[in-house]
Amino acid sequence: MKTGGLADVAGALPLALAAEGIETTTLIPGYPAVLARLEAAEAVHTDANFFGGPALLLRGHAGGLDLAVLDAPHLFNRPGNPYAAPDGADWPDNAIRFAALSCMAAIIATDDRLGLRPEILHAHDWQAGLAMAYLDGAGRRPGTVLTVHNLALQGNFDAGLLPALGLPANAFRMEAAEFHGMVGYLKAGLALADAITTVSPTYASEIQTPEFGMGFDGLLRHRSAVLHGILNGIDDTIWNPATDNLIASKFDADHLAGRPINKLALQSHFGLERNADALLLGVISRLSWQKGLDMLLPALDTLLALGAQLVILGSGEPGLEHQFRAAAAAHPGRIGCFIGYDEALAHQTQAGIDAILIPSRFEPCGLTQLCALRYGALPIVARTGGLADTVIDANAAALAANTGTGLQFSSGQLIPALHRAASLWSDRQTWSHLQRNAMQTEISWRGPAAQYAALYKSLV
Ligand code: ADP
C-alpha cells in the first residue's frame, strides 16, 4: 500500500532493524491488497463488535515482514487508496478507521493474551498517533515513539466523535488528545509519546518555528528534549544502477560509460531530441503545493534558453498537471511529460537525467534526491528539511575539496540555480567528479536503523 514516502519507510525499516537484532511486527489495516498477500495467516484475537463491526487480528507475513493485520471488513475492505474513495474524496469515517487501528495497537501493547506485547510501540503519523491516547494512564505499557513524516497531515476531527472513540476518561485534555476543541490524533502522539522523531535533523529544527510548525511549534519546543531527527534511507537493493533490470544500461560509479545510453533511451521515450550534450533535467514528484513545482513554470523560459531539456513524471493537482502537459505540447523535443504514477519510469528517469529538480517549499526528508544521488543524477534542491541534510552544495569550497554532490538554493532562487547548473555542465570533468561523489553518498538504512535501535534501547 503506497501513497508516498511513509510506505517506503514502513517497508524497509523493519528489515534494517533486524540487522540490529531488533524484532519487529508491523500492525497494518486489512486492506484487500494486504489480505491477498498475507501468508500463513493465523487469528490471534477476535472481537464481535470492534468500532461497529466484527474484527479479527491476524498474524502472518508478506514481503519479508512479520505482520499483524487488523481484518475489519466494515472499515478496510474498500477499493481506492488507504484514505480516499476512487473518486478522490476522503472516506467520511477515516476518524473511526484509524482510531480502530490505534486502539488495536494499544490492546496489543498491553494484553499478554495476544502474545505480541512489545517493549516498544513505534507509531507513524496521525493514523497511529491516537494509540498514545489509548495507552494514556495504562499501568504497564511499552516505551513509545511517534515518527512525524509530514506535520501538514494532522488528523484533527470533530469532538462530537468522542463517544464513539472509547478513549480513557481523561484523554480529551490539552496535554493529551485535545487540539483547539477538536480531537487531534497527531497531537495526542506529539503530546504523549516518550520520544518523537522526524525524518531529518533540519526538519526537526524547522518544525519548532512558527513558519514550519503548522500550529504545533509551541508544543514541539516544549518537547524538544525528546525530539530527534533521524534521516530516512532507501532500499539500496531496489535502487541500485549496477543491478537494475528496469533500465536500458547498467552502470556504477566506476563504470559511468553505460549511463549515456540511459539518457538517449529516456530522450526517445519522451520524444525529446536525442542529444547527449543537452543538459537533461527531470522531476519525479507528487504535483502539490508542498513540492513547489508551480515555481518551476515561470523558470521554463530560462531553462530552455540555457539549452536544457526537461522531463516531468508526476501526478496530483489537476491545475499543475494541465500546465505541465501544456508546456510539453508547446515545446516538443525539449520538454516531455508523463502524468501518472509509474515505478519503472521513475527508475529509467533517475538513470537517464543529468540532474533532478526538487524546489520543495518544505520537505521532511525526501526520497527522490536519495535515489538520484545513487543514480548519479545531481540533485538541485531547495535548502530545506531533509534536502538540506542530504545534498552537499557544489560551492567554491566544496569544488576545491571535491566533496560536492549537487546544488542547493534558498527559497525562490530556482532561476539562479539553473544558471549555476548550466555553468557546471559546461565543465564536464567537474560534473563527472560531482556525479561520482553523489553515487558514493551513503543512502542506505544501515545508519538510520542504528540510530532507531539506540533510541529504542534508551526507552526500554
Ligand atoms: P512524498 O512522500 O512527500 O511524496 P518522497 O520524496 O518522500 O515524497 O517520496 C516519494 C516517493 O514516491 C519516491 O519513492 C518517488 O520515487 C515516488 N514517486 C513520486 N511520484 C512518482 C511518480 N509519478 N511515479 C513513480 N514514482 C513516484
Tab-separated table of C-alpha atoms and ligand atoms in Angstrom:
chain	number	residue	atom	x	y	z
A	1	MET	CA	0.000	0.000	0.000
A	2	LYS	CA	1.777	3.142	-1.102
A	3	THR	CA	0.832	6.781	-1.451
A	4	GLY	CA	4.299	8.219	-0.725
A	5	GLY	CA	7.438	8.028	1.343
A	6	LEU	CA	5.816	6.589	4.510
A	7	ALA	CA	5.257	3.315	2.645
A	8	ASP	CA	8.938	3.141	1.689
A	9	VAL	CA	9.884	3.608	5.347
A	10	ALA	CA	7.349	1.124	6.751
A	11	GLY	CA	8.531	-1.472	4.242
A	12	ALA	CA	12.276	-1.022	4.670
A	13	LEU	CA	12.937	-0.029	8.308
A	14	PRO	CA	11.892	-3.375	9.898
A	15	LEU	CA	14.334	-5.233	7.647
A	16	ALA	CA	17.152	-2.848	8.568
A	17	LEU	CA	16.268	-3.145	12.271
A	18	ALA	CA	16.558	-6.931	12.034
A	19	ALA	CA	20.254	-6.433	11.301
A	20	GLU	CA	20.429	-4.522	14.621
A	21	GLY	CA	18.947	-7.520	16.443
A	22	ILE	CA	15.504	-5.948	16.788
A	23	GLU	CA	12.385	-7.990	16.034
A	24	THR	CA	9.517	-6.014	14.561
A	25	THR	CA	5.868	-6.800	13.966
A	26	THR	CA	4.079	-4.231	11.798
A	27	LEU	CA	0.398	-3.563	12.502
A	28	ILE	CA	-1.416	-2.639	9.304
A	29	PRO	CA	-5.102	-2.369	8.294
A	30	GLY	CA	-6.593	-5.320	6.430
A	31	TYR	CA	-6.903	-3.616	3.048
A	32	PRO	CA	-7.873	-6.055	0.263
A	33	ALA	CA	-4.348	-5.958	-1.221
A	34	VAL	CA	-2.817	-6.785	2.180
A	35	LEU	CA	-5.140	-9.737	2.861
A	36	ALA	CA	-4.489	-11.073	-0.642
A	37	ARG	CA	-0.728	-11.177	0.003
A	38	LEU	CA	-0.785	-12.368	3.628
A	39	GLU	CA	0.926	-15.743	4.077
A	40	ALA	CA	0.496	-18.220	6.954
A	41	ALA	CA	-2.288	-16.119	8.475
A	42	GLU	CA	-3.479	-17.127	11.921
A	43	ALA	CA	-6.147	-15.355	14.044
A	44	VAL	CA	-4.872	-14.300	17.470
A	45	HIS	CA	-7.807	-12.159	18.606
A	46	THR	CA	-11.480	-11.743	17.710
A	47	ASP	CA	-13.997	-9.076	18.591
A	48	ALA	CA	-17.649	-9.322	17.514
A	49	ASN	CA	-18.164	-5.561	17.701
A	50	PHE	CA	-14.979	-3.542	17.222
A	51	PHE	CA	-15.821	0.043	16.239
A	52	GLY	CA	-19.122	-1.019	14.658
A	53	GLY	CA	-18.465	-4.469	13.218
A	54	PRO	CA	-16.683	-7.784	13.644
A	55	ALA	CA	-12.878	-7.790	13.600
A	56	LEU	CA	-10.051	-10.286	13.649
A	57	LEU	CA	-6.396	-9.713	14.368
A	58	LEU	CA	-4.346	-11.915	12.052
A	59	ARG	CA	-0.657	-12.700	12.313
A	60	GLY	CA	1.200	-13.629	9.163
A	61	HIS	CA	3.890	-12.385	6.846
A	62	ALA	CA	4.364	-10.755	3.454
A	63	GLY	CA	7.235	-9.085	1.650
A	64	GLY	CA	9.722	-10.289	4.280
A	65	LEU	CA	7.793	-8.534	7.094
A	66	ASP	CA	6.070	-10.019	10.147
A	67	LEU	CA	2.608	-8.502	10.110
A	68	ALA	CA	-0.334	-8.117	12.467
A	69	VAL	CA	-3.317	-7.314	10.274
A	70	LEU	CA	-6.497	-5.714	11.574
A	71	ASP	CA	-9.088	-7.524	9.460
A	72	ALA	CA	-12.201	-5.408	9.981
A	73	PRO	CA	-14.092	-5.531	6.665
A	74	HIS	CA	-16.563	-2.787	7.653
A	75	LEU	CA	-13.592	-0.394	7.945
A	76	PHE	CA	-10.968	-1.552	5.451
A	77	ASN	CA	-12.471	-3.782	2.755
A	78	ARG	CA	-12.784	-0.944	0.232
A	79	PRO	CA	-11.413	-0.035	-3.189
A	80	GLY	CA	-9.221	3.024	-3.765
A	81	ASN	CA	-6.199	4.181	-1.802
A	82	PRO	CA	-5.939	3.859	2.004
A	83	TYR	CA	-7.582	7.203	2.730
A	84	ALA	CA	-9.844	8.065	-0.175
A	85	ALA	CA	-12.538	6.578	-2.387
A	86	PRO	CA	-11.823	6.042	-6.099
A	87	ASP	CA	-13.358	9.493	-6.803
A	88	GLY	CA	-10.603	11.075	-4.652
A	89	ALA	CA	-12.788	12.154	-1.693
A	90	ASP	CA	-11.591	11.163	1.804
A	91	TRP	CA	-13.634	8.354	3.360
A	92	PRO	CA	-16.093	10.060	5.760
A	93	ASP	CA	-15.227	7.636	8.573
A	94	ASN	CA	-11.418	7.986	8.490
A	95	ALA	CA	-11.515	9.129	12.127
A	96	ILE	CA	-13.122	5.828	13.152
A	97	ARG	CA	-10.936	3.714	10.862
A	98	PHE	CA	-7.667	4.989	12.296
A	99	ALA	CA	-8.973	5.174	15.862
A	100	ALA	CA	-9.651	1.447	15.467
A	101	LEU	CA	-6.105	0.851	14.212
A	102	SER	CA	-4.654	2.877	17.097
A	103	CYS	CA	-6.881	1.185	19.662
A	104	MET	CA	-5.751	-2.247	18.414
A	105	ALA	CA	-2.126	-1.120	18.784
A	106	ALA	CA	-2.834	-0.232	22.423
A	107	ILE	CA	-4.536	-3.627	23.010
A	108	ILE	CA	-1.548	-5.460	21.532
A	109	ALA	CA	0.777	-3.334	23.646
A	110	THR	CA	-0.909	-4.150	26.950
A	111	ASP	CA	-2.733	-7.505	26.684
A	112	ASP	CA	-0.485	-10.543	27.188
A	113	ARG	CA	-3.122	-12.910	25.783
A	114	LEU	CA	-2.380	-11.803	22.190
A	115	GLY	CA	1.191	-12.992	22.544
A	116	LEU	CA	2.603	-9.870	20.889
A	117	ARG	CA	3.304	-7.496	23.774
A	118	PRO	CA	6.321	-5.394	22.656
A	119	GLU	CA	8.953	-3.474	24.556
A	120	ILE	CA	8.474	-0.519	22.194
A	121	LEU	CA	5.424	0.747	20.337
A	122	HIS	CA	6.530	2.871	17.357
A	123	ALA	CA	3.657	4.811	15.727
A	124	HIS	CA	3.817	6.605	12.369
A	125	ASP	CA	1.924	9.835	11.655
A	126	TRP	CA	-1.643	10.795	12.628
A	127	GLN	CA	-3.061	7.455	11.544
A	128	ALA	CA	-1.409	5.808	14.557
A	129	GLY	CA	-0.957	8.823	16.839
A	130	LEU	CA	-4.118	8.151	18.865
A	131	ALA	CA	-2.531	4.917	20.156
A	132	MET	CA	-0.719	7.119	22.687
A	133	ALA	CA	-4.080	8.383	23.973
A	134	TYR	CA	-5.463	4.833	24.295
A	135	LEU	CA	-2.382	3.986	26.379
A	136	ASP	CA	-2.727	7.140	28.482
A	137	GLY	CA	-2.762	6.163	32.144
A	138	ALA	CA	-2.178	2.439	31.444
A	139	GLY	CA	-0.372	0.865	34.390
A	140	ARG	CA	2.005	-1.251	32.340
A	141	ARG	CA	2.865	-0.093	28.870
A	142	PRO	CA	5.784	-0.237	26.438
A	143	GLY	CA	8.084	2.658	25.646
A	144	THR	CA	6.506	4.785	22.903
A	145	VAL	CA	7.901	6.560	19.842
A	146	LEU	CA	5.966	8.707	17.374
A	147	THR	CA	7.512	9.473	13.987
A	148	VAL	CA	6.294	12.513	12.071
A	149	HIS	CA	6.623	12.024	8.322
A	150	ASN	CA	4.709	15.187	7.450
A	151	LEU	CA	3.396	17.663	10.003
A	152	ALA	CA	0.899	19.004	7.470
A	153	LEU	CA	-1.243	15.888	7.863
A	154	GLN	CA	-2.676	16.103	11.373
A	155	GLY	CA	-5.885	14.099	11.731
A	156	ASN	CA	-7.980	16.713	13.576
A	157	PHE	CA	-11.622	15.642	13.962
A	158	ASP	CA	-14.844	16.964	15.488
A	159	ALA	CA	-15.127	16.416	19.252
A	160	GLY	CA	-18.645	15.068	18.697
A	161	LEU	CA	-16.897	11.805	17.765
A	162	LEU	CA	-15.566	11.292	21.307
A	163	PRO	CA	-18.266	8.858	22.495
A	164	ALA	CA	-17.527	6.586	19.509
A	165	LEU	CA	-13.788	6.536	20.197
A	166	GLY	CA	-13.850	4.981	23.665
A	167	LEU	CA	-10.751	6.843	24.851
A	168	PRO	CA	-9.670	6.716	28.516
A	169	ALA	CA	-11.756	9.103	30.631
A	170	ASN	CA	-9.242	11.913	30.882
A	171	ALA	CA	-7.642	11.760	27.420
A	172	PHE	CA	-9.523	14.749	25.990
A	173	ARG	CA	-7.379	17.364	27.723
A	174	MET	CA	-4.938	19.956	26.481
A	175	GLU	CA	-1.889	17.898	27.493
A	176	ALA	CA	-3.192	14.895	25.515
A	177	ALA	CA	-5.685	14.477	22.629
A	178	GLU	CA	-7.434	17.878	22.654
A	179	PHE	CA	-6.403	20.332	19.907
A	180	HIS	CA	-8.295	23.648	19.703
A	181	GLY	CA	-11.566	21.963	20.675
A	182	MET	CA	-11.052	19.069	18.267
A	183	VAL	CA	-9.724	15.541	18.780
A	184	GLY	CA	-6.150	15.701	17.477
A	185	TYR	CA	-4.717	12.322	16.516
A	186	LEU	CA	-1.217	13.590	15.705
A	187	LYS	CA	-1.498	15.971	18.659
A	188	ALA	CA	-2.098	13.029	21.009
A	189	GLY	CA	1.073	11.374	19.772
A	190	LEU	CA	3.135	14.564	19.960
A	191	ALA	CA	1.934	15.292	23.480
A	192	LEU	CA	2.182	11.801	24.965
A	193	ALA	CA	4.876	9.735	23.204
A	194	ASP	CA	8.020	9.109	25.238
A	195	ALA	CA	10.087	10.159	22.199
A	196	ILE	CA	9.241	11.946	18.964
A	197	THR	CA	11.265	11.524	15.830
A	198	THR	CA	11.032	13.167	12.473
A	199	VAL	CA	12.781	12.233	9.292
A	200	SER	CA	15.674	14.702	9.145
A	201	PRO	CA	17.638	16.852	11.603
A	202	THR	CA	16.830	20.078	9.725
A	203	TYR	CA	13.076	19.345	9.679
A	204	ALA	CA	13.324	18.590	13.423
A	205	SER	CA	14.550	22.164	13.994
A	206	GLU	CA	12.270	23.774	11.397
A	207	ILE	CA	9.068	22.387	12.944
A	208	GLN	CA	9.900	24.180	16.189
A	209	THR	CA	9.386	27.515	14.356
A	210	PRO	CA	6.051	29.181	13.530
A	211	GLU	CA	6.905	29.131	9.812
A	212	PHE	CA	7.062	25.310	9.613
A	213	GLY	CA	5.326	24.250	12.846
A	214	MET	CA	1.775	24.226	11.419
A	215	GLY	CA	0.326	25.097	14.807
A	216	PHE	CA	2.478	22.633	16.741
A	217	ASP	CA	5.703	24.651	17.072
A	218	GLY	CA	4.964	25.628	20.688
A	219	LEU	CA	4.283	22.032	21.709
A	220	LEU	CA	7.385	20.852	19.833
A	221	ARG	CA	9.586	23.466	21.502
A	222	HIS	CA	8.160	22.290	24.832
A	223	ARG	CA	9.112	18.691	23.895
A	224	SER	CA	12.417	19.492	22.196
A	225	ALA	CA	14.415	17.397	24.706
A	226	VAL	CA	12.769	14.225	23.335
A	227	LEU	CA	12.526	15.305	19.676
A	228	HIS	CA	15.092	13.693	17.348
A	229	GLY	CA	15.798	14.000	13.612
A	230	ILE	CA	16.728	10.664	12.024
A	231	LEU	CA	17.132	10.616	8.253
A	232	ASN	CA	15.356	8.072	6.086
A	233	GLY	CA	17.366	5.701	3.935
A	234	ILE	CA	16.380	3.987	0.715
A	235	ASP	CA	16.433	0.300	-0.166
A	236	ASP	CA	19.803	0.096	-1.915
A	237	THR	CA	18.991	-3.289	-3.443
A	238	ILE	CA	15.924	-1.929	-5.266
A	239	TRP	CA	17.707	1.339	-6.115
A	240	ASN	CA	20.993	0.047	-7.493
A	241	PRO	CA	22.032	1.102	-11.015
A	242	ALA	CA	24.540	-1.777	-11.170
A	243	THR	CA	21.787	-4.426	-10.955
A	244	ASP	CA	18.629	-2.556	-12.041
A	245	ASN	CA	16.770	-4.586	-14.685
A	246	LEU	CA	14.335	-1.753	-15.358
A	247	ILE	CA	16.952	0.483	-17.022
A	248	ALA	CA	18.449	0.283	-20.530
A	249	SER	CA	22.089	0.030	-19.443
A	250	LYS	CA	23.534	-0.785	-16.007
A	251	PHE	CA	26.346	1.330	-14.543
A	252	ASP	CA	28.113	2.269	-11.312
A	253	ALA	CA	30.441	4.996	-10.056
A	254	ASP	CA	33.479	3.343	-11.665
A	255	HIS	CA	31.733	2.497	-14.940
A	256	LEU	CA	29.849	5.633	-15.928
A	257	ALA	CA	30.212	4.867	-19.632
A	258	GLY	CA	26.918	2.941	-19.579
A	259	ARG	CA	24.982	5.916	-18.296
A	260	PRO	CA	24.579	7.966	-21.535
A	261	ILE	CA	22.730	5.014	-23.107
A	262	ASN	CA	20.013	5.549	-20.498
A	263	LYS	CA	19.914	9.240	-21.342
A	264	LEU	CA	19.358	8.563	-25.038
A	265	ALA	CA	16.694	5.941	-24.204
A	266	LEU	CA	14.890	8.438	-21.977
A	267	GLN	CA	15.071	11.179	-24.621
A	268	SER	CA	13.498	8.744	-27.110
A	269	HIS	CA	10.824	7.668	-24.616
A	270	PHE	CA	9.723	11.284	-24.095
A	271	GLY	CA	10.108	12.274	-27.760
A	272	LEU	CA	12.986	14.678	-26.996
A	273	GLU	CA	15.872	15.460	-29.333
A	274	ARG	CA	18.437	12.682	-28.856
A	275	ASN	CA	21.351	14.831	-27.822
A	276	ALA	CA	23.975	13.700	-25.303
A	277	ASP	CA	25.230	17.290	-24.943
A	278	ALA	CA	21.931	18.864	-23.868
A	279	LEU	CA	21.604	19.161	-20.071
A	280	LEU	CA	18.647	16.847	-19.317
A	281	LEU	CA	16.750	17.855	-16.160
A	282	GLY	CA	13.980	15.837	-14.529
A	283	VAL	CA	11.152	15.948	-11.993
A	284	ILE	CA	9.685	12.864	-10.236
A	285	SER	CA	7.092	14.054	-7.776
A	286	ARG	CA	3.625	14.426	-6.426
A	287	LEU	CA	2.396	17.634	-8.074
A	288	SER	CA	1.384	19.577	-4.974
A	289	TRP	CA	1.926	22.972	-3.371
A	290	GLN	CA	4.431	21.410	-0.937
A	291	LYS	CA	6.700	20.340	-3.784
A	292	GLY	CA	6.996	23.914	-5.157
A	293	LEU	CA	6.618	22.862	-8.795
A	294	ASP	CA	4.390	25.852	-9.561
A	295	MET	CA	7.666	27.834	-9.209
A	296	LEU	CA	9.216	25.763	-11.993
A	297	LEU	CA	6.644	27.006	-14.548
A	298	PRO	CA	7.922	30.623	-14.668
A	299	ALA	CA	11.508	29.283	-14.857
A	300	LEU	CA	10.873	27.227	-18.009
A	301	ASP	CA	11.890	30.043	-20.374
A	302	THR	CA	15.256	30.310	-18.603
A	303	LEU	CA	15.694	26.544	-18.664
A	304	LEU	CA	15.079	26.454	-22.420
A	305	ALA	CA	17.274	29.491	-23.092
A	306	LEU	CA	20.123	27.696	-21.327
A	307	GLY	CA	19.757	24.856	-23.847
A	308	ALA	CA	18.459	22.355	-21.303
A	309	GLN	CA	15.728	19.743	-21.712
A	310	LEU	CA	13.144	18.680	-19.118
A	311	VAL	CA	11.124	15.538	-18.363
A	312	ILE	CA	8.325	15.502	-15.799
A	313	LEU	CA	6.927	12.349	-14.153
A	314	GLY	CA	4.211	13.176	-11.675
A	315	SER	CA	0.581	13.370	-10.721
A	316	GLY	CA	-1.502	15.426	-8.340
A	317	GLU	CA	-3.218	18.791	-8.544
A	318	PRO	CA	-5.197	18.993	-11.799
A	319	GLY	CA	-4.080	22.598	-12.453
A	320	LEU	CA	-0.384	21.670	-12.355
A	321	GLU	CA	-0.953	18.511	-14.394
A	322	HIS	CA	-2.613	20.662	-17.064
A	323	GLN	CA	0.142	23.297	-17.080
A	324	PHE	CA	2.965	20.763	-17.418
A	325	ARG	CA	1.097	18.947	-20.197
A	326	ALA	CA	0.660	22.300	-21.955
A	327	ALA	CA	4.360	23.158	-21.544
A	328	ALA	CA	5.322	19.824	-23.135
A	329	ALA	CA	2.878	20.411	-26.007
A	330	ALA	CA	4.294	23.925	-26.581
A	331	HIS	CA	7.924	22.695	-26.646
A	332	PRO	CA	8.034	19.290	-28.328
A	333	GLY	CA	11.534	17.865	-28.452
A	334	ARG	CA	12.567	19.946	-25.423
A	335	ILE	CA	10.023	19.190	-22.675
A	336	GLY	CA	8.429	15.769	-22.083
A	337	CYS	CA	5.689	14.963	-19.603
A	338	PHE	CA	4.018	11.832	-18.234
A	339	ILE	CA	1.123	12.403	-15.854
A	340	GLY	CA	0.680	9.305	-13.712
A	341	TYR	CA	2.491	7.038	-11.281
A	342	ASP	CA	4.998	4.666	-12.886
A	343	GLU	CA	7.667	2.908	-10.826
A	344	ALA	CA	9.658	1.609	-13.841
A	345	LEU	CA	9.687	5.027	-15.476
A	346	ALA	CA	10.927	6.511	-12.169
A	347	HIS	CA	13.973	4.199	-12.363
A	348	GLN	CA	14.542	4.976	-16.055
A	349	THR	CA	14.269	8.699	-15.357
A	350	GLN	CA	16.765	8.588	-12.479
A	351	ALA	CA	19.183	6.664	-14.701
A	352	GLY	CA	18.834	8.976	-17.705
A	353	ILE	CA	18.579	12.557	-16.424
A	354	ASP	CA	21.686	14.603	-15.637
A	355	ALA	CA	20.053	16.369	-12.692
A	356	ILE	CA	16.784	16.268	-10.734
A	357	LEU	CA	14.897	19.430	-9.711
A	358	ILE	CA	13.328	19.498	-6.215
A	359	PRO	CA	12.120	23.042	-5.389
A	360	SER	CA	10.032	21.996	-2.329
A	361	ARG	CA	8.583	24.644	-0.004
A	362	PHE	CA	9.131	22.164	2.823
A	363	GLU	CA	10.448	18.608	2.720
A	364	PRO	CA	10.551	16.476	5.880
A	365	CYS	CA	13.151	14.138	4.336
A	366	GLY	CA	12.532	13.471	0.643
A	367	LEU	CA	13.458	10.198	-1.004
A	368	THR	CA	13.798	11.145	-4.657
A	369	GLN	CA	17.045	13.054	-4.039
A	370	LEU	CA	18.472	9.949	-2.323
A	371	CYS	CA	17.583	7.787	-5.341
A	372	ALA	CA	19.033	10.483	-7.607
A	373	LEU	CA	22.337	10.537	-5.709
A	374	ARG	CA	22.578	6.770	-6.084
A	375	TYR	CA	21.941	7.010	-9.852
A	376	GLY	CA	24.338	9.900	-10.482
A	377	ALA	CA	21.578	12.434	-11.253
A	378	LEU	CA	22.747	15.552	-9.409
A	379	PRO	CA	20.033	16.860	-7.073
A	380	ILE	CA	19.232	20.580	-7.481
A	381	VAL	CA	17.274	21.204	-4.295
A	382	ALA	CA	15.678	23.882	-2.159
A	383	ARG	CA	17.664	24.312	1.055
A	384	THR	CA	15.002	22.943	3.418
A	385	GLY	CA	14.384	19.894	5.616
A	386	GLY	CA	15.985	16.655	4.543
A	387	LEU	CA	17.084	18.175	1.232
A	388	ALA	CA	19.466	20.445	3.159
A	389	ASP	CA	20.805	17.455	5.121
A	390	THR	CA	21.485	15.071	2.231
A	391	VAL	CA	22.900	17.171	-0.633
A	392	ILE	CA	26.296	18.913	-0.449
A	393	ASP	CA	26.201	22.148	-2.446
A	394	ALA	CA	28.937	22.366	-5.062
A	395	ASN	CA	30.082	25.831	-3.936
A	396	ALA	CA	33.647	27.055	-4.369
A	397	ALA	CA	34.868	25.379	-1.161
A	398	ALA	CA	33.196	22.057	-1.989
A	399	LEU	CA	34.579	22.167	-5.521
A	400	ALA	CA	38.083	22.812	-4.201
A	401	ALA	CA	37.775	19.898	-1.766
A	402	ASN	CA	35.903	17.732	-4.332
A	403	THR	CA	33.066	16.997	-1.907
A	404	GLY	CA	30.019	18.439	-3.719
A	405	THR	CA	27.103	16.175	-4.649
A	406	GLY	CA	24.541	18.624	-6.085
A	407	LEU	CA	23.228	22.163	-5.786
A	408	GLN	CA	21.217	23.843	-3.038
A	409	PHE	CA	19.316	27.107	-3.462
A	410	SER	CA	17.460	29.280	-0.997
A	411	SER	CA	13.733	29.782	-1.259
A	412	GLY	CA	12.636	31.422	-4.521
A	413	GLN	CA	16.108	31.222	-6.118
A	414	LEU	CA	15.463	28.451	-8.648
A	415	ILE	CA	16.439	30.535	-11.702
A	416	PRO	CA	19.944	31.396	-10.421
A	417	ALA	CA	20.334	27.695	-9.541
A	418	LEU	CA	19.544	26.759	-13.158
A	419	HIS	CA	22.252	29.175	-14.324
A	420	ARG	CA	24.732	27.579	-11.890
A	421	ALA	CA	23.804	24.102	-13.125
A	422	ALA	CA	24.299	25.087	-16.767
A	423	SER	CA	27.670	26.593	-15.982
A	424	LEU	CA	28.816	23.437	-14.132
A	425	TRP	CA	27.505	21.312	-17.036
A	426	SER	CA	29.790	23.194	-19.404
A	427	ASP	CA	32.751	21.714	-17.466
A	428	ARG	CA	32.111	18.007	-17.992
A	429	GLN	CA	35.107	16.881	-15.976
A	430	THR	CA	33.915	18.675	-12.850
A	431	TRP	CA	30.398	17.371	-13.491
A	432	SER	CA	31.622	13.784	-13.545
A	433	HIS	CA	33.513	14.339	-10.267
A	434	LEU	CA	30.266	15.552	-8.690
A	435	GLN	CA	28.454	12.546	-10.132
A	436	ARG	CA	30.950	10.149	-8.616
A	437	ASN	CA	30.706	11.882	-5.222
A	438	ALA	CA	26.909	11.686	-5.419
A	439	MET	CA	26.948	7.987	-6.206
A	440	GLN	CA	29.245	7.293	-3.255
A	441	THR	CA	26.964	9.053	-0.741
A	442	GLU	CA	25.759	6.683	1.999
A	443	ILE	CA	21.974	6.455	1.478
A	444	SER	CA	21.198	3.036	2.944
A	445	TRP	CA	19.102	2.267	6.032
A	446	ARG	CA	22.122	0.989	7.990
A	447	GLY	CA	22.976	4.290	9.711
A	448	PRO	CA	19.356	5.313	10.428
A	449	ALA	CA	18.497	1.817	11.733
A	450	ALA	CA	21.357	2.022	14.230
A	451	GLN	CA	20.006	5.386	15.436
A	452	TYR	CA	16.481	3.985	15.900
A	453	ALA	CA	17.932	0.972	17.711
A	454	ALA	CA	19.838	3.239	20.110
A	455	LEU	CA	16.694	5.297	20.732
A	456	TYR	CA	14.590	2.181	21.459
A	457	LYS	CA	17.222	0.881	23.856
A	458	SER	CA	17.207	4.191	25.735
A	459	LEU	CA	13.437	3.783	26.282
A	460	VAL	CA	13.345	0.156	27.436
B	1	ADP	P1	6.416	12.292	-0.624
B	1	ADP	O1	6.344	11.127	0.326
B	1	ADP	O2	6.242	13.633	0.021
B	1	ADP	O3	5.554	12.149	-1.831
B	1	ADP	P2	9.194	11.452	-1.031
B	1	ADP	O4	10.292	12.033	-1.857
B	1	ADP	O5	9.476	11.194	0.408
B	1	ADP	O6	7.919	12.383	-1.222
B	1	ADP	O7	8.760	10.032	-1.651
B	1	ADP	C1	8.163	9.939	-2.912
B	1	ADP	C2	8.271	8.514	-3.400
B	1	ADP	O8	7.311	8.304	-4.442
B	1	ADP	C3	9.606	8.188	-4.034
B	1	ADP	O9	9.849	6.808	-3.848
B	1	ADP	C4	9.393	8.563	-5.519
B	1	ADP	O10	10.267	7.908	-6.395
B	1	ADP	C5	7.976	8.113	-5.700
B	1	ADP	N1	7.203	8.841	-6.737
B	1	ADP	C6	6.638	10.073	-6.620
B	1	ADP	N2	5.938	10.383	-7.733
B	1	ADP	C7	6.061	9.327	-8.573
B	1	ADP	C8	5.546	9.028	-9.892
B	1	ADP	N3	4.769	9.885	-10.547
B	1	ADP	N4	5.863	7.836	-10.425
B	1	ADP	C9	6.659	6.969	-9.758
B	1	ADP	N5	7.165	7.174	-8.531
B	1	ADP	C10	6.873	8.349	-7.930
